[in-house]
Amino acid sequence: METLYSGQLQKVTLVVWKIQFLIEAHHYMSKLCS
């Protein structure tokens, strides 16, 4: 049960990290273009 939970937590963390990275990259590109 615990390993399954930590596995799910890892996946969620990875997705959140990817989303944050995309948002940061988008802001960075917007600054470069303007």
PDB file of C-alpha atoms in Angstrom, residues 1-30:
ATOM      1  CA  MET A   1       0.000   0.000   0.000  1.00  0.00           C
ATOM      2  CA  GLU A   2       2.754   2.418   0.945  1.00  0.00           C
ATOM      3  CA  THR A   3       4.860   1.745  -2.160  1.00  0.00           C
ATOM      4  CA  LEU A   4       1.832   2.287  -4.397  1.00  0.00           C
ATOM      5  CA  TYR A   5       1.092   5.590  -2.656  1.00  0.00           C
ATOM      6  CA  SER A   6       4.664   6.854  -2.925  1.00  0.00           C
ATOM      7  CA  GLY A   7       4.683   5.826  -6.585  1.00  0.00           C
ATOM      8  CA  GLN A   8       1.542   7.861  -7.237  1.00  0.00           C
ATOM      9  CA  LEU A   9       3.015  10.779  -5.302  1.00  0.00           C
ATOM     10  CA  GLN A  10       6.149  10.633  -7.443  1.00  0.00           C
ATOM     11  CA  LYS A  11       4.086  10.738 -10.655  1.00  0.00           C
ATOM     12  CA  VAL A  12       2.047  13.706  -9.426  1.00  0.00           C
ATOM     13  CA  THR A  13       5.203  15.550  -8.364  1.00  0.00           C
ATOM     14  CA  LEU A  14       6.739  14.964 -11.791  1.00  0.00           C
ATOM     15  CA  VAL A  15       3.639  16.287 -13.570  1.00  0.00           C
ATOM     16  CA  VAL A  16       3.515  19.378 -11.350  1.00  0.00           C
ATOM     17  CA  TRP A  17       7.228  19.983 -11.958  1.00  0.00           C
ATOM     18  CA  LYS A  18       6.723  19.715 -15.732  1.00  0.00           C
ATOM     19  CA  ILE A  19       3.818  22.181 -15.643  1.00  0.00           C
ATOM     20  CA  GLN A  20       5.839  24.655 -13.576  1.00  0.00           C
ATOM     21  CA  PHE A  21       8.736  24.297 -15.996  1.00  0.00           C
ATOM     22  CA  LEU A  22       6.482  24.958 -18.997  1.00  0.00           C
ATOM     23  CA  ILE A  23       5.024  28.049 -17.335  1.00  0.00           C
ATOM     24  CA  GLU A  24       8.513  29.364 -16.507  1.00  0.00           C
ATOM     25  CA  ALA A  25       9.700  28.691 -20.066  1.00  0.00           C
ATOM     26  CA  HIS A  26       6.640  30.467 -21.463  1.00  0.00           C
ATOM     27  CA  HIS A  27       7.315  33.569 -19.327  1.00  0.00           C
ATOM     28  CA  TYR A  28      10.972  33.508 -20.370  1.00  0.00           C
ATOM     29  CA  MET A  29      10.110  33.291 -24.069  1.00  0.00           C
ATOM     30  CA  SER A  30       7.574  36.101 -23.691  1.00  0.00           C
TER      31      SER A  30
END
